[in-house]
Short mmCIF file of C-alpha atoms in Angstrom, two decimals:
data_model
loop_
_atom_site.label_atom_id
_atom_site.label_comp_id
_atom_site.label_asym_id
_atom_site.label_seq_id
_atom_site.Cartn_x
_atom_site.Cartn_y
_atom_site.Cartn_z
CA UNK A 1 25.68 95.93 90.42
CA UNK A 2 22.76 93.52 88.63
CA UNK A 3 21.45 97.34 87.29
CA UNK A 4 25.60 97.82 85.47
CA UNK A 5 25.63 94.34 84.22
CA UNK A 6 22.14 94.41 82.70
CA UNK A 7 22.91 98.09 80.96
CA UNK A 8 26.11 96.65 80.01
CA UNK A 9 24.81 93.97 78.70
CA UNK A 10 21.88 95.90 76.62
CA UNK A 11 24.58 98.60 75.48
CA UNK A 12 26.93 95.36 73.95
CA UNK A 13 23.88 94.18 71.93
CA UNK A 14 22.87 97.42 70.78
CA UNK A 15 26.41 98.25 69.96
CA UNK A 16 26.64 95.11 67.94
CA UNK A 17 23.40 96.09 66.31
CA UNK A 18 24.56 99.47 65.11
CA UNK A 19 27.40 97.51 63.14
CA UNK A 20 26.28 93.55 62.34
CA UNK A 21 25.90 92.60 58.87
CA UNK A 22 25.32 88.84 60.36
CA UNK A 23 22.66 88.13 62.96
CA UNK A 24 21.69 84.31 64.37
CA UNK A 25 20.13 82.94 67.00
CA UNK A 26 21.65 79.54 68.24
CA UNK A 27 20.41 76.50 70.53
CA UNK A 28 22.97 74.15 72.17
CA UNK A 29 20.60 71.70 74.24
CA UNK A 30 22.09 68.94 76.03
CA UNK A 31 20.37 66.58 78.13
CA UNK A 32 22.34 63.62 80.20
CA UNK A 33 21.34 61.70 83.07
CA UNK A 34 21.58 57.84 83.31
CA UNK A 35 19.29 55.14 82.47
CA UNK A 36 20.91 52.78 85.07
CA UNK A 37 23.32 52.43 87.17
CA UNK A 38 25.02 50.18 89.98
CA UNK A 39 27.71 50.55 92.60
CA UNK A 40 29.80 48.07 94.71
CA UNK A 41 31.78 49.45 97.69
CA UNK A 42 33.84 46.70 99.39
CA UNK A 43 35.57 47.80 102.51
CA UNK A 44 38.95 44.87 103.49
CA UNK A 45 40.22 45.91 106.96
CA UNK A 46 43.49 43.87 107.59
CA UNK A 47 42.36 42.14 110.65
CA UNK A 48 37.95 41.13 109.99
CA UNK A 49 35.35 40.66 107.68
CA UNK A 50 35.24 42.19 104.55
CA UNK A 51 32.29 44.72 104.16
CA UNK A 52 30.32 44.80 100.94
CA UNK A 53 27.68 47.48 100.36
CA UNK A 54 25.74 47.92 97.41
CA UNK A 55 23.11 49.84 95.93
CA UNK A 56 21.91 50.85 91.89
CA UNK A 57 19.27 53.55 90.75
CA UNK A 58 16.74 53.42 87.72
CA UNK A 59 16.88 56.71 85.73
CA UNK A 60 18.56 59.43 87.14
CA UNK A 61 18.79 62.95 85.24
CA UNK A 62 20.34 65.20 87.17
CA UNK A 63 23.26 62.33 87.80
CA UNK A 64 25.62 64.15 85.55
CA UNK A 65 24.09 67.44 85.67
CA UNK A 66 20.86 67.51 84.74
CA UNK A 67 20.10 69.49 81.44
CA UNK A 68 22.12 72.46 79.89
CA UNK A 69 20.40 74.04 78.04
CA UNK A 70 22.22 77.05 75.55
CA UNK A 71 20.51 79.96 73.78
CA UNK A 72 23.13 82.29 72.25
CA UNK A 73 22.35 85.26 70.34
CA UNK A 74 25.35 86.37 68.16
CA UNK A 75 25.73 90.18 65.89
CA UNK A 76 28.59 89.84 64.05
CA UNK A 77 29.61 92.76 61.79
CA UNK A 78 32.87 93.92 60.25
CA UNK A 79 34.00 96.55 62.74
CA UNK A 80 31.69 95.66 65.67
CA UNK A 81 29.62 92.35 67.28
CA UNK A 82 28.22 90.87 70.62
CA UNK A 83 27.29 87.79 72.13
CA UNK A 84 24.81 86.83 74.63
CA UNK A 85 24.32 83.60 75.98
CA UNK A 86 21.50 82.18 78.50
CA UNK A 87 21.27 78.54 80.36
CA UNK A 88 17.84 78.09 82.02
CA UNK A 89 17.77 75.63 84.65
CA UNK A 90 14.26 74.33 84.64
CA UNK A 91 14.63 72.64 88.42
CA UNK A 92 15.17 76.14 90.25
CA UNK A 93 12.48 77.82 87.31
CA UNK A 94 15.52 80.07 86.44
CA UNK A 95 17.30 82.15 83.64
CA UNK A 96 21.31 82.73 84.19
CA UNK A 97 23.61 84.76 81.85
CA UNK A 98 26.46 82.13 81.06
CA UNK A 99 28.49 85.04 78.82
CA UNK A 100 28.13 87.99 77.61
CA UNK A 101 31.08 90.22 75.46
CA UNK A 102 31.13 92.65 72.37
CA UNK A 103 34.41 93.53 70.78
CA UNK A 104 35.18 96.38 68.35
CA UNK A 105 37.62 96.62 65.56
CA UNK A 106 40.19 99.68 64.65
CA UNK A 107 42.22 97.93 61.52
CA UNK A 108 44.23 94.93 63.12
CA UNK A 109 43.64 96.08 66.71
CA UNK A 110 40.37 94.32 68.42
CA UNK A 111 38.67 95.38 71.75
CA UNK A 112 36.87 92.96 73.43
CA UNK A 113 35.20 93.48 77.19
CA UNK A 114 32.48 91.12 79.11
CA UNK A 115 32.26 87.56 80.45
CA UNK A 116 33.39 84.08 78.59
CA UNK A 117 31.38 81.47 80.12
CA UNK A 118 34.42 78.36 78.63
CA UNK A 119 37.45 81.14 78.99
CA UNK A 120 39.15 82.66 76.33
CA UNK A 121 41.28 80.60 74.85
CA UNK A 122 42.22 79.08 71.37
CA UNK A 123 40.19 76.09 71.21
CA UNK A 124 42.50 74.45 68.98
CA UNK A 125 45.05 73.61 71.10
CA UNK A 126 42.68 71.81 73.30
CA UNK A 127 42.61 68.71 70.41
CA UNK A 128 38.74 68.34 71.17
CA UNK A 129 37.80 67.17 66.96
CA UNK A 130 35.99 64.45 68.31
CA UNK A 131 34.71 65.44 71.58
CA UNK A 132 31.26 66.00 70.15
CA UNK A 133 28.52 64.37 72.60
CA UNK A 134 30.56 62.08 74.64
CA UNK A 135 31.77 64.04 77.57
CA UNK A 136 29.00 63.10 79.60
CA UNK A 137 30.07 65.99 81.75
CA UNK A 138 33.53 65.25 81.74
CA UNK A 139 33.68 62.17 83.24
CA UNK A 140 34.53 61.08 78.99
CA UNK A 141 37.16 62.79 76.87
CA UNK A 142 38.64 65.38 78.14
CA UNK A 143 38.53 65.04 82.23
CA UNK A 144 41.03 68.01 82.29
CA UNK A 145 41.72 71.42 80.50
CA UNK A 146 45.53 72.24 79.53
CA UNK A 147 46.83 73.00 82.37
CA UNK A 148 47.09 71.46 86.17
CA UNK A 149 44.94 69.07 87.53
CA UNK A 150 45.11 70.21 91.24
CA UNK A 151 42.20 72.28 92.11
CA UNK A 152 43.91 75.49 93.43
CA UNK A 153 47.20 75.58 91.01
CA UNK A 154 47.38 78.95 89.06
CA UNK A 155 48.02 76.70 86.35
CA UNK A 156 44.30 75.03 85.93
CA UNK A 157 43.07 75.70 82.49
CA UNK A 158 46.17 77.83 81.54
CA UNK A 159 45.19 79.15 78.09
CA UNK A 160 42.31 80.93 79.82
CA UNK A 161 43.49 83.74 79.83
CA UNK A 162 40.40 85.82 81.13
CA UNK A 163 40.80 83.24 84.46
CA UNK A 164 37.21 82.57 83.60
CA UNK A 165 36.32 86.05 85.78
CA UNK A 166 33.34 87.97 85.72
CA UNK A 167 34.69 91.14 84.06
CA UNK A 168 36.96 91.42 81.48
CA UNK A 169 38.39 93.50 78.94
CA UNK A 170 40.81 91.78 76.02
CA UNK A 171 43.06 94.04 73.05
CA UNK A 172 44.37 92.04 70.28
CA UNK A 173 46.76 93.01 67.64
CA UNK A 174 47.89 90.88 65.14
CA UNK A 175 51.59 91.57 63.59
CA UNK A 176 52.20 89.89 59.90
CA UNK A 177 55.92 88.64 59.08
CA UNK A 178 56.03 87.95 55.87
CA UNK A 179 53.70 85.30 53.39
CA UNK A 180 53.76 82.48 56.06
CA UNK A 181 54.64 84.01 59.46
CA UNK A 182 52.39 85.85 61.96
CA UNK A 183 52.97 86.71 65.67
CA UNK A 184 49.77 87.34 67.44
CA UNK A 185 49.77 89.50 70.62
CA UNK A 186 46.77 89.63 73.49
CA UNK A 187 46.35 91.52 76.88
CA UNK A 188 43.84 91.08 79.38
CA UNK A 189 42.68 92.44 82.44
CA UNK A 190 39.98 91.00 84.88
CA UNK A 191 38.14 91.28 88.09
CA UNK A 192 37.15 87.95 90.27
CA UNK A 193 34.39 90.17 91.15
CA UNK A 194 35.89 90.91 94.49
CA UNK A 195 35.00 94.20 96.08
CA UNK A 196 35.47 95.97 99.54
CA UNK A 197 34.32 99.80 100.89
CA UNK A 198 37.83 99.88 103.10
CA UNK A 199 40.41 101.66 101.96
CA UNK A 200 43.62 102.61 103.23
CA UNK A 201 44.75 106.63 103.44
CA UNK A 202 46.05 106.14 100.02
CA UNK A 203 42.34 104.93 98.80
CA UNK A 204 43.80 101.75 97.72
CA UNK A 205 41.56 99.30 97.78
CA UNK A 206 42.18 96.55 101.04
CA UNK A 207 41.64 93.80 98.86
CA UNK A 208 45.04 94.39 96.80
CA UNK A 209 43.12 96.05 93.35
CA UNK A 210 39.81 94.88 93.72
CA UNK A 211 40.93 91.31 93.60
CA UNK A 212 42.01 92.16 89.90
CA UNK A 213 44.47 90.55 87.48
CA UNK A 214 46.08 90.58 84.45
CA UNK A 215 47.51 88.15 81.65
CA UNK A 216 49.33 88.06 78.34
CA UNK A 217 49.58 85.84 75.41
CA UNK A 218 51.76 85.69 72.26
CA UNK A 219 51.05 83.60 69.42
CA UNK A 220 53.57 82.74 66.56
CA UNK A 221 52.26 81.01 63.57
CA UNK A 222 54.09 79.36 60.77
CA UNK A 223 51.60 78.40 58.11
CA UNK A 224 52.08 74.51 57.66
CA UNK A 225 55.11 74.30 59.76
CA UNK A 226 53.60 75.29 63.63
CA UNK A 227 51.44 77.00 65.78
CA UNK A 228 52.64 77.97 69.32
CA UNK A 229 51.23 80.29 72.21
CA UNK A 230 53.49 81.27 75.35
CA UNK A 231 51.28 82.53 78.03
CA UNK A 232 51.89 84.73 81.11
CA UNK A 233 49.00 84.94 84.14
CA UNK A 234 48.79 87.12 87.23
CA UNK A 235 45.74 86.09 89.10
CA UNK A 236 45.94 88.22 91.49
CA UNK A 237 48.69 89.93 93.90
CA UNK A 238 50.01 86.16 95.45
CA UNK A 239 49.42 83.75 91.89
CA UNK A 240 51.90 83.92 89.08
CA UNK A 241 51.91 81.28 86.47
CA UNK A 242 53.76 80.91 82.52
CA UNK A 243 52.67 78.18 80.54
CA UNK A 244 54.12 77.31 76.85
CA UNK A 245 52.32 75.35 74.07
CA UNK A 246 53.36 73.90 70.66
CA UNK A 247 51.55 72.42 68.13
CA UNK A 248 54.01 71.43 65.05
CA UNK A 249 52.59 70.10 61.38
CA UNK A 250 54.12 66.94 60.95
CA UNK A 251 51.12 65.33 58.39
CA UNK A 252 47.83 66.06 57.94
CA UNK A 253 46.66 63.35 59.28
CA UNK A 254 48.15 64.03 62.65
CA UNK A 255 47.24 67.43 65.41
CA UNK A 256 50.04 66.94 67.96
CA UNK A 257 50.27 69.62 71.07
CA UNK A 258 52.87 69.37 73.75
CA UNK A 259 53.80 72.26 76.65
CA UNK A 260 53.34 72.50 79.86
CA UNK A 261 52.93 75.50 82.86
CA UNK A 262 54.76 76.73 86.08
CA UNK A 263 52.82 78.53 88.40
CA UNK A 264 53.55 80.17 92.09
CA UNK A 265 51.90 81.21 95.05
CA UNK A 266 53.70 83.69 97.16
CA UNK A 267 52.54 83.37 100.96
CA UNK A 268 55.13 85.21 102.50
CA UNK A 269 55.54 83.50 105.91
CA UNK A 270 57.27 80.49 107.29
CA UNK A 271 55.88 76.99 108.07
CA UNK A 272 56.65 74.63 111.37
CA UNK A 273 60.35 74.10 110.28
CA UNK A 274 61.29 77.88 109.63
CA UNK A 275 61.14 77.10 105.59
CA UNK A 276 59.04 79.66 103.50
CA UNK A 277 55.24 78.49 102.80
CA UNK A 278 55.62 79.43 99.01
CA UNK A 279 54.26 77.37 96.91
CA UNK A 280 55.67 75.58 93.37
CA UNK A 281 53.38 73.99 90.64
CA UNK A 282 53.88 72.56 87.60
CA UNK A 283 52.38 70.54 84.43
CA UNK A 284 53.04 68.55 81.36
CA UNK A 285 50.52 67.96 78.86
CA UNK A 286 51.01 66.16 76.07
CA UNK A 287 47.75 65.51 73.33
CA UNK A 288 47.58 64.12 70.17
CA UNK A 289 44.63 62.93 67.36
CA UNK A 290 45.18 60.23 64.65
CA UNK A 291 42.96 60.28 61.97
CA UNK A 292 43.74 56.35 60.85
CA UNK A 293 41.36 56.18 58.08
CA UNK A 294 38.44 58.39 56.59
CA UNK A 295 36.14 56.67 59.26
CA UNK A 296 38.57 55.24 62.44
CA UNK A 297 40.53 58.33 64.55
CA UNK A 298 41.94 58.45 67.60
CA UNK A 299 42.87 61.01 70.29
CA UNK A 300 44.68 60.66 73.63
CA UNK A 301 45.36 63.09 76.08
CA UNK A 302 48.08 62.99 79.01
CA UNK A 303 49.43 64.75 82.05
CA UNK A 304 51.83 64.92 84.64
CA UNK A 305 50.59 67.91 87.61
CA UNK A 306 52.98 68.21 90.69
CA UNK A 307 52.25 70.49 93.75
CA UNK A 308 54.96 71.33 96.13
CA UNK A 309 52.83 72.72 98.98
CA UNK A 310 52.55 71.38 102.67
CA UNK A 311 49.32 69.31 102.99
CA UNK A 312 49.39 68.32 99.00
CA UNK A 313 46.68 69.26 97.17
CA UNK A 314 43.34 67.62 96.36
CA UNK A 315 42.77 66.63 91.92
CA UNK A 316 40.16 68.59 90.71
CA UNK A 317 36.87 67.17 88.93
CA UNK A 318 36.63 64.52 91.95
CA UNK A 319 37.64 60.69 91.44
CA UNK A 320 36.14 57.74 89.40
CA UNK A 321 33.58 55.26 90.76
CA UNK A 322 30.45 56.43 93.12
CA UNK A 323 28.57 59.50 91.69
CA UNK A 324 28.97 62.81 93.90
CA UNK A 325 27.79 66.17 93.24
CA UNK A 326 29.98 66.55 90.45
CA UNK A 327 29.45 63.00 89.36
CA UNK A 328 32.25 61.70 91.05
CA UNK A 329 32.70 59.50 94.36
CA UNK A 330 34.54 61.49 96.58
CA UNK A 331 36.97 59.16 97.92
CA UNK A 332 39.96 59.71 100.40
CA UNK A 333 40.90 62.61 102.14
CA UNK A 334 44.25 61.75 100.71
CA UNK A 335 46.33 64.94 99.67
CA UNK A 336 48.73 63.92 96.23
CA UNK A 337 51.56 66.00 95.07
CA UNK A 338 52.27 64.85 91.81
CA UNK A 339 49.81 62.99 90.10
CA UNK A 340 49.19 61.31 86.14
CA UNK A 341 46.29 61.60 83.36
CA UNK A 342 46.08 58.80 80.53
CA UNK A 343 42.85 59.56 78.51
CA UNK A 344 42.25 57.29 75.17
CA UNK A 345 39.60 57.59 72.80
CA UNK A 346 38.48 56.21 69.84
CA UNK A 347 36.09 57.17 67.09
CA UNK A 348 34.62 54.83 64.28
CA UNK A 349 32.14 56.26 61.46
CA UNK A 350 29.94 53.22 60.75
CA UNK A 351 27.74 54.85 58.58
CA UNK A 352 25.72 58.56 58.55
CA UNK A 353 23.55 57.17 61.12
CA UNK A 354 25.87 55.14 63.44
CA UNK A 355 28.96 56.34 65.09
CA UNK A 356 30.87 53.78 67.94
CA UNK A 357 33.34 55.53 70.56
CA UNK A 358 35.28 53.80 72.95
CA UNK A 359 36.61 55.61 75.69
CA UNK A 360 39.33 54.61 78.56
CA UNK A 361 40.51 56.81 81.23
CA UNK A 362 43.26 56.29 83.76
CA UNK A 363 44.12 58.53 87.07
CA UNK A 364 47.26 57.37 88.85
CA UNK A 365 48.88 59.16 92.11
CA UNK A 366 52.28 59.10 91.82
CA UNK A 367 53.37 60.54 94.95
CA UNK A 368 51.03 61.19 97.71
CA UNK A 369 51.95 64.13 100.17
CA UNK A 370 53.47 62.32 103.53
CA UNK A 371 52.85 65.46 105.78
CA UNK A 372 49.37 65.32 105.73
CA UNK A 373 48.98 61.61 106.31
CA UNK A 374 50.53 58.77 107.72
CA UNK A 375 52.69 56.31 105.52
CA UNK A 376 50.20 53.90 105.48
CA UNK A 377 47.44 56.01 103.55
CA UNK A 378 48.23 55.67 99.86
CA UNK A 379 45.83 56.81 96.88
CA UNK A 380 45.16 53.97 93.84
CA UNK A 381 44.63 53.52 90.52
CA UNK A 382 41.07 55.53 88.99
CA UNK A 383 39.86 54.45 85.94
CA UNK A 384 36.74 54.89 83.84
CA UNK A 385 35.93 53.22 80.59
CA UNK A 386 33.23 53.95 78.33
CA UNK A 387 32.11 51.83 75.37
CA UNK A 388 29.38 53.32 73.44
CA UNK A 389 26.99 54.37 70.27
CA UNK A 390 26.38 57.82 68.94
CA UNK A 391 22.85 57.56 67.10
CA UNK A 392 22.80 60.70 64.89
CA UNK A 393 18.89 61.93 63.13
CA UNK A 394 21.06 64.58 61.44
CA UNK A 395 25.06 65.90 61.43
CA UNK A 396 23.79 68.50 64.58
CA UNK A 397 21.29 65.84 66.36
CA UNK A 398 21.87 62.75 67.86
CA UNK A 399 21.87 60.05 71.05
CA UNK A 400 24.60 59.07 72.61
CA UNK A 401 24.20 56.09 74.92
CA UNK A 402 26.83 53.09 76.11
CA UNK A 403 28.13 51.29 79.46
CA UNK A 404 30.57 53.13 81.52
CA UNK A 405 32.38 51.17 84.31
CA UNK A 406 34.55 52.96 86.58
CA UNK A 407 36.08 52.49 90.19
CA UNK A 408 39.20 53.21 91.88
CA UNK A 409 40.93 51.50 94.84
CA UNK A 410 42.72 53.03 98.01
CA UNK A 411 44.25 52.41 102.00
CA UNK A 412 43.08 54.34 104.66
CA UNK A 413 45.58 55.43 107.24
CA UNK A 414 43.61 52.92 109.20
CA UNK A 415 45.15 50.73 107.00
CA UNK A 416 42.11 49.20 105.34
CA UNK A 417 41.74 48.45 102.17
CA UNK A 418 38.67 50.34 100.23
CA UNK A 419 37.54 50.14 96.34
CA UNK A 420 34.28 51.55 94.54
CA UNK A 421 33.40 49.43 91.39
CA UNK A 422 30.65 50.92 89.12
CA UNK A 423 28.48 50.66 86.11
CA UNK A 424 25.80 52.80 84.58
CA UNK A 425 24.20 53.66 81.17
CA UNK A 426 24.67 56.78 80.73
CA UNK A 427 22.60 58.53 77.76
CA UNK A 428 23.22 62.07 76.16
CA UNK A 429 20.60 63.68 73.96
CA UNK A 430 22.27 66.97 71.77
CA UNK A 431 20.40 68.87 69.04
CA UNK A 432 22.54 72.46 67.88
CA UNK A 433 20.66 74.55 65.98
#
């Protein structure tokens, strides 16, 4: 398999060779770690002494990730291109392939086939103008992709419409209407990289088509007036999910997108109580940016993500305070069927050098799933805010450094009272090339 992918790979670039009138070379490096940081976990049991546990560390890298590196190498031509891009991760002493893709023209129909290490989607609808440095990983900014915040929905980062698998071919074909109108159409096909040697006496594949699935997207575009994209995703045989978003010119000062997804999972059997075991998600987002003045914008993001499944569903991207793995504490055991995402952030140009950014973040459970848990387990408030500097040496290198506090606050079905409180510094160094 490693010998296919590297011949595809070499057969992309050369392809893109053949055809590029535009060759570059680019570097993305982005360190973050933390200079400092301190945690309080107080434990209130209703009947004893409250417990109190703290602890802080001095310089930690690999807190939110460690580095991440980016070399891309890019042929762009008029009828053909490729892209290849590498992360080395300098703790293991190791080279991965992030993405790799090369598409081909034939007049307004494009071919595209490979990997896309952020998905394929239309960045624009994501709102992200200002995102620049201060993600720290995305515990900043944008916490969530369009989509559902519940770690199995087939809704999670809807737009994607390559499911971020490892192969995948894309056709695109784009239909004018006129001076100002244009419909644009994509399929795509992918494989989760899923593969068995049993086959049935039909030589199907056990595994229901290799694990493969398939999507769709149509985009209709009204210069000046709106942009829109309704999106259909098959997964794979159980996972079917539509999503619709809208992003209407109202002044140029303002980028406003609002939609939302449905998505199902079809079990096919029958839970304790003789119902069926299907299961129903949906989501609401809702983003917006404001650019006040030439130097002041802001951007907020927000959510609503509801799973009707037995046992609920855990968020995704972990839960404010303590650092985990992921660079979030992992807190109760609490499954949450519909759940809320406030994100607000603000931007202010001081001068060429000096940018300040101000960043609050807000995760509330709205209704916590009672059949996995007794009554008296309930999920809190999560919340995370950031003040902070951007120091910039040039428009593509700079520092970004501030105070983050975060905690959140919950009761155990022992029916004690827990909350994490934290604060670190954390600092991101970015130079694009």
């Amino acid at each position: 398999m490693k010998k296919i992918v590297s011949a595809a790979i070499a057969t992309s670039l050369l392809a893109g060779a053949a055809f590029a009138a535009d060759a570059k070379i680019t570097l993305n490096l982005r360190q973050q770690g933390t200079a400092w940081d301190w945690t309080k976990t107080t434990t209130s049991p209703k009947v004893g002494d409250e417990t109190i546990s703290e602890k802080d560390n001095w310089v930690n890298f690999n807190a939110y990730g460690g580095s991440a590196d980016s070399f891309k190498f890019v042929l762009n031509g008029d009828v053909a291109g490729a892209t290849l891009e590498l992360n080395p991760d300098y703790n293991a002493g190791s080279l991965s392939v992030k993405q790799y893709n090369a598409w081909l023209k034939f007049g307004d129909l494009k071919l595209s086939a490979g990997k896309w290490g952020d998905g394929f989607a239309d960045g624009a609808y994501r709102v992200k103008k200002d995102v620049d440095a201060q993600n720290a990983n995305g515990q900043d900014f944008e916490r969530y992709k369009l989509g559902s915040m519940f770690t199995s929905s087939p809704t999670k980062f809807m737009d994607n419409i390559t499911n971020s698998a490892v192969n995948s071919g894309v056709a695109e074909y784009g239909i004018g209407l006129g001076d100002s109108m244009k419909l644009n159409l994509a399929a795509a096909a992918f494989s989760t990289g899923g593969y068995s040697k049993e086959f049935d006496d039909y030589g199907i594949n056990s595994a229901h088509n290799y694990n493969a699935g398939w999507a769709a997207r149509a985009q209709f575009n009204i210069d000046d007036v709106l942009n829109s994209e309704l999106i259909f995703r098959k997964a794979n045989a159980k996972q079917n999910a539509f999503g619709l978003y809208v992003m209407p010119k109202i002044t140029d000062a303002l980028t406003l997108n609002i939609g939302g997804a449905v998505g199902t999972v079809k079990n096919g059997g029958k839970d304790k109580d003789g119902k069926t075991d299907d299961e129903l998600y949906w989501n609401v987002d809702l983003r917006l940016r404001y650019q006040v003045t030439d130097a002041f914008s802001i951007t907020t993001f927000h959510n609503i993500s509801a799973a009707n499944s037995d046992g609920g569903q855990s968020l995704d991207a972990g839960i404010a305070g303590v650092k985990g793995s992921d660079g979030f504490v992992k807190k109760s055991s609490i499954p949450v069927k519909t759940a809320m995402w406030n994100n607000i952030s603000g931007r202010f140009k001081i001068n060429d050098t000096l940018t300040a950014t101000l960043n609050v973040g807000l995760i509330t459970a709205l209704a916590d799933n009672e059949l996995a848990t007794t009554k008296n387990a309930k999920n809190g408030l999560e919340w995370r805010v950031t003040p902070a500097v951007q120091i910039y040496a040039a428009s593509n290198a700079s520092i970004w450094t501030g105070i983050a506090l975060s905690g959140s606050t919950w009761t155990t079905e022992a029916e004690a009272d827990l909350s994490v409180f934290s604060v670190a510094v954390p600092v991101l160094f970015r130079v694009k090339m």
